């Protein structure tokens, strides 16, 4: 039989069966390199610094600075090019923490949900961190002893800080009875991003409401260490917002939520 003859294009493909695969491989490698070194990658620390040092031909490669924080050793903070300013611009608001504190039965959760609803209806991104809800999961291993209450507030403060960094208006609703613990959470958030709301309602009113029946249990000795009964509540001294009774009446949930919302508007939190 005579030898088969192929058109030039077919001869090229037949003689180089791996050419398309190689081209795809080179293209994929180029895209990875671009991602590592371009605007889409995280840079400025760790192994990426070492890679950049090798690429630049630097004679001295600086080692990443490791930290020891608490019981965590040899840890490294990684920065990414998309930060809080970019997230805030995307959402059209400033990330912050609205920390609602007060006695059990003072209406913290009610105000938190009412405020979240008002902000949501105006197109703002919020998230509510409710004390009881968090004890169903994140803080389920903590009791109501003083040391566990402190750890409870510390954890919530750190989570709330992450929400604020994400550009979200985080509404934390907890009794948080100890002033030092609330102040520690305030210290986590610079630039006035911590807004304390004090539900300054009398114990008699809160106990009369007793929506969970906890005051009754505390008064009969069935619950120990209950805030306002046999454990102290340390009132804030520098709250940004104080909600009180007006002419002997408690404001409506909407009115209390609007008081907080007006503060946010006045101080520029509802714009990037």
Coordinates of C-alpha atoms in Angstrom, one line a residue:
X1 CA 0.0 0.0 0.0
X2 CA 1.2 3.5 -0.7
X3 CA 1.9 5.7 2.3
X4 CA -1.0 7.9 3.4
X5 CA -0.5 11.6 3.0
X6 CA -2.0 14.1 5.4
X7 CA -2.7 17.8 5.0
X8 CA -0.1 20.0 6.7
X9 CA -2.4 20.9 9.6
X10 CA -3.2 17.2 10.3
X11 CA 0.5 16.3 10.0
X12 CA 1.3 19.0 12.6
X13 CA -1.3 17.8 15.1
X14 CA -0.3 14.1 14.5
X15 CA 3.4 14.9 15.1
X16 CA 2.7 16.9 18.3
X17 CA -0.1 15.2 20.2
X18 CA 1.0 16.9 23.5
X19 CA 1.1 20.4 22.2
X20 CA -2.4 21.5 23.4
X21 CA -1.8 19.9 26.8
X22 CA 1.5 21.7 27.2
X23 CA -0.1 25.0 26.2
X24 CA -2.9 24.5 28.8
X25 CA -0.3 23.6 31.4
X26 CA 1.8 26.7 30.7
X27 CA -1.3 28.8 30.7
X28 CA -2.4 27.4 34.1
X29 CA 1.1 27.9 35.5
X30 CA 1.1 31.5 34.3
X31 CA -2.2 32.2 35.9
X32 CA -1.1 30.8 39.3
X33 CA 2.1 32.9 39.2
X34 CA 0.1 36.0 38.4
X35 CA -2.3 35.3 41.2
X36 CA 0.6 34.9 43.7
X37 CA 2.4 38.0 42.6
X38 CA -0.5 40.2 41.4
X39 CA -3.4 42.0 43.0
X40 CA -5.4 38.9 43.7
X41 CA -3.0 37.2 46.1
X42 CA -2.3 37.7 49.8
X43 CA 1.2 39.1 50.3
X44 CA 3.5 40.8 52.7
X45 CA 4.2 37.8 55.1
X46 CA 5.1 34.2 55.5
X47 CA 6.3 32.0 52.6
X48 CA 5.1 34.6 50.1
X49 CA 7.8 36.9 51.4
X50 CA 10.4 34.2 50.9
X51 CA 9.3 33.5 47.3
X52 CA 9.4 37.2 46.5
X53 CA 12.9 37.5 48.1
X54 CA 14.1 34.7 45.8
X55 CA 12.5 36.2 42.7
X56 CA 14.1 39.6 43.4
X57 CA 17.6 38.1 43.9
X58 CA 17.8 39.7 47.4
X59 CA 21.0 38.5 49.1
X60 CA 19.3 38.4 52.5
X61 CA 15.9 36.8 53.0
X62 CA 14.1 38.1 56.1
X63 CA 12.4 35.5 58.2
X64 CA 8.7 36.1 59.0
X65 CA 8.1 37.5 62.4
X66 CA 6.4 34.9 64.5
X67 CA 4.3 35.6 67.6
X68 CA 3.4 33.9 70.9
X69 CA -0.1 35.0 72.0
X70 CA -1.5 33.4 75.2
X71 CA -1.1 29.7 74.8
X72 CA -0.6 29.9 71.0
X73 CA 3.0 29.8 69.9
X74 CA 4.8 30.4 66.6
X75 CA 1.8 32.0 64.9
X76 CA 1.9 34.5 62.1
X77 CA -0.5 37.3 61.1
X78 CA -1.4 37.2 57.4
X79 CA -2.7 40.4 55.7
X80 CA -4.7 40.3 52.5
X81 CA -5.2 43.2 50.0
X82 CA -8.9 43.4 50.6
X83 CA -9.4 45.0 54.0
X84 CA -12.1 46.7 56.0
X85 CA -12.1 49.9 53.9
X86 CA -12.9 47.9 50.7
X87 CA -15.6 45.9 52.5
X88 CA -17.2 49.0 53.9
X89 CA -17.2 50.6 50.5
X90 CA -18.9 47.6 49.0
X91 CA -21.6 47.6 51.7
X92 CA -22.0 51.4 51.9
X93 CA -21.6 51.5 55.7
X94 CA -19.0 51.5 58.5
X95 CA -18.4 48.3 60.4
X96 CA -19.0 48.7 64.2
X97 CA -20.2 46.9 67.3
X98 CA -23.4 48.1 69.1
X99 CA -23.1 46.5 72.6
X100 CA -26.4 46.5 74.4
X101 CA -26.0 45.9 78.1
X102 CA -28.5 45.8 81.0
X103 CA -30.3 43.6 83.5
X104 CA -32.2 40.5 82.5
X105 CA -35.6 41.6 81.4
X106 CA -34.5 45.1 80.5
X107 CA -35.3 44.5 76.8
X108 CA -31.9 44.0 75.3
X109 CA -32.8 41.3 72.8
X110 CA -36.0 43.1 71.9
X111 CA -34.1 46.3 71.1
X112 CA -31.4 44.4 69.2
X113 CA -34.0 42.7 66.9
X114 CA -36.0 45.9 66.4
X115 CA -32.8 47.8 65.5
X116 CA -31.7 45.1 63.1
X117 CA -35.1 45.2 61.4
X118 CA -35.0 49.0 61.0
X119 CA -31.4 48.9 59.6
X120 CA -32.3 46.0 57.3
X121 CA -35.3 47.9 55.9
X122 CA -32.9 50.8 55.1
X123 CA -30.6 48.5 53.1
X124 CA -27.9 48.0 55.8
X125 CA -26.1 44.7 56.7
X126 CA -26.4 43.7 60.3
X127 CA -25.9 40.6 62.5
X128 CA -27.2 40.1 66.1
X129 CA -25.1 38.3 68.6
X130 CA -27.5 37.3 71.4
X131 CA -26.1 36.1 74.7
X132 CA -28.5 33.2 75.1
X133 CA -28.2 32.1 71.5
X134 CA -24.4 32.0 71.8
X135 CA -24.6 29.8 74.9
X136 CA -26.3 27.2 72.7
X137 CA -23.1 26.8 70.7
X138 CA -19.9 28.8 70.9
X139 CA -20.2 29.3 74.7
X140 CA -22.0 26.1 75.7
X141 CA -19.0 25.1 77.8
X142 CA -19.3 28.1 80.1
X143 CA -21.2 28.5 83.3
X144 CA -22.4 31.7 85.0
X145 CA -19.6 31.9 87.5
X146 CA -17.6 35.1 87.4
X147 CA -14.6 33.7 85.6
X148 CA -16.8 32.0 83.0
X149 CA -18.8 35.2 82.5
X150 CA -15.5 37.0 81.8
X151 CA -14.6 34.4 79.2
X152 CA -18.1 34.5 77.7
X153 CA -17.7 38.3 77.1
X154 CA -14.2 37.9 75.8
X155 CA -15.3 35.4 73.2
X156 CA -18.2 37.5 72.1
X157 CA -16.1 40.6 71.9
X158 CA -13.6 38.8 69.6
X159 CA -16.4 37.5 67.3
X160 CA -18.0 41.0 67.3
X161 CA -14.7 42.5 66.3
X162 CA -14.5 40.1 63.3
X163 CA -18.0 41.2 62.2
X164 CA -17.0 44.9 62.4
X165 CA -13.9 44.2 60.4
X166 CA -16.1 42.6 57.8
X167 CA -18.0 45.9 57.5
X168 CA -21.1 44.6 59.3
X169 CA -23.0 46.5 61.9
X170 CA -22.8 43.9 64.7
X171 CA -25.4 44.2 67.5
X172 CA -24.4 42.3 70.6
X173 CA -27.0 41.8 73.3
X174 CA -25.7 40.5 76.6
X175 CA -26.2 41.3 80.3
X176 CA -22.3 41.7 80.5
X177 CA -22.5 42.7 84.2
X178 CA -18.9 43.6 84.8
X179 CA -17.5 46.9 83.7
X180 CA -13.9 45.7 83.1
X181 CA -15.1 43.0 80.7
X182 CA -17.1 45.6 78.6
X183 CA -14.1 47.9 78.6
X184 CA -11.9 45.1 77.4
X185 CA -14.3 44.6 74.4
X186 CA -14.2 48.4 73.8
X187 CA -10.4 48.3 73.7
X188 CA -10.6 45.7 70.8
X189 CA -12.2 48.2 68.5
X190 CA -10.3 51.4 67.7
X191 CA -11.7 54.6 66.1
X192 CA -15.0 54.7 68.1
X193 CA -16.2 51.5 66.5
X194 CA -17.6 50.3 69.9
X195 CA -21.0 51.8 70.7
X196 CA -22.3 51.0 74.2
X197 CA -26.1 51.1 74.7
X198 CA -27.1 51.0 78.4
X199 CA -30.6 49.8 79.1
X200 CA -31.0 51.9 82.3
X201 CA -34.3 50.5 83.5
X202 CA -35.0 49.8 87.2
X203 CA -34.6 46.4 88.7
X204 CA -38.2 46.5 89.9
X205 CA -39.5 46.8 86.3
X206 CA -37.2 44.1 85.0
X207 CA -38.2 41.7 87.9
X208 CA -41.9 42.5 87.3
X209 CA -41.5 41.5 83.7
X210 CA -39.4 38.4 84.4
X211 CA -40.0 37.0 80.9
X212 CA -38.0 33.8 81.6
X213 CA -39.1 33.3 85.2
X214 CA -35.5 33.6 86.3
X215 CA -35.9 36.3 89.0
X216 CA -38.5 34.1 90.7
X217 CA -36.1 31.1 90.7
X218 CA -33.3 33.4 92.0
X219 CA -35.4 34.8 94.8
X220 CA -36.3 31.3 96.0
X221 CA -32.6 30.2 95.9
X222 CA -33.0 27.8 93.0
X223 CA -30.5 29.9 90.9
X224 CA -27.3 31.2 92.4
X225 CA -25.2 34.1 91.2
X226 CA -28.1 35.8 89.3
X227 CA -27.3 39.4 88.2
X228 CA -29.3 41.9 90.2
X229 CA -30.2 39.5 93.0
X230 CA -27.1 37.9 94.5
X231 CA -24.5 39.0 91.9
X232 CA -23.8 42.6 91.0
X233 CA -24.5 44.6 87.9
X234 CA -21.9 47.4 87.4
X235 CA -23.6 50.2 85.5
X236 CA -21.7 51.8 82.6
X237 CA -20.2 55.3 83.3
X238 CA -19.4 56.3 79.7
X239 CA -22.1 54.8 77.4
X240 CA -22.7 56.4 74.1
X241 CA -26.4 55.8 74.4
X242 CA -28.6 55.5 77.5
X243 CA -32.2 54.3 77.2
X244 CA -34.4 55.2 80.1
X245 CA -38.0 55.4 81.1
X246 CA -39.9 58.5 80.0
X247 CA -42.5 60.0 82.3
X248 CA -42.7 56.7 84.1
X249 CA -43.2 54.7 80.9
X250 CA -40.8 52.5 79.0
X251 CA -40.4 53.6 75.3
X252 CA -41.6 51.2 72.6
X253 CA -39.1 48.8 71.0
X254 CA -39.3 50.9 67.8
X255 CA -38.7 54.1 69.7
X256 CA -35.6 52.6 71.4
X257 CA -34.3 51.3 68.2
X258 CA -34.7 54.7 66.5
X259 CA -32.7 56.3 69.3
X260 CA -29.8 54.1 68.4
X261 CA -30.4 54.5 64.6
X262 CA -30.3 58.3 64.9
X263 CA -27.0 58.0 66.7
X264 CA -25.6 55.9 63.8
X265 CA -26.8 58.4 61.2
X266 CA -25.5 61.4 63.1
X267 CA -22.0 59.9 63.5
X268 CA -21.7 58.7 59.9
X269 CA -21.9 54.9 60.5
X270 CA -24.5 54.4 57.8
X271 CA -22.2 55.5 55.0
X272 CA -18.9 54.2 53.9

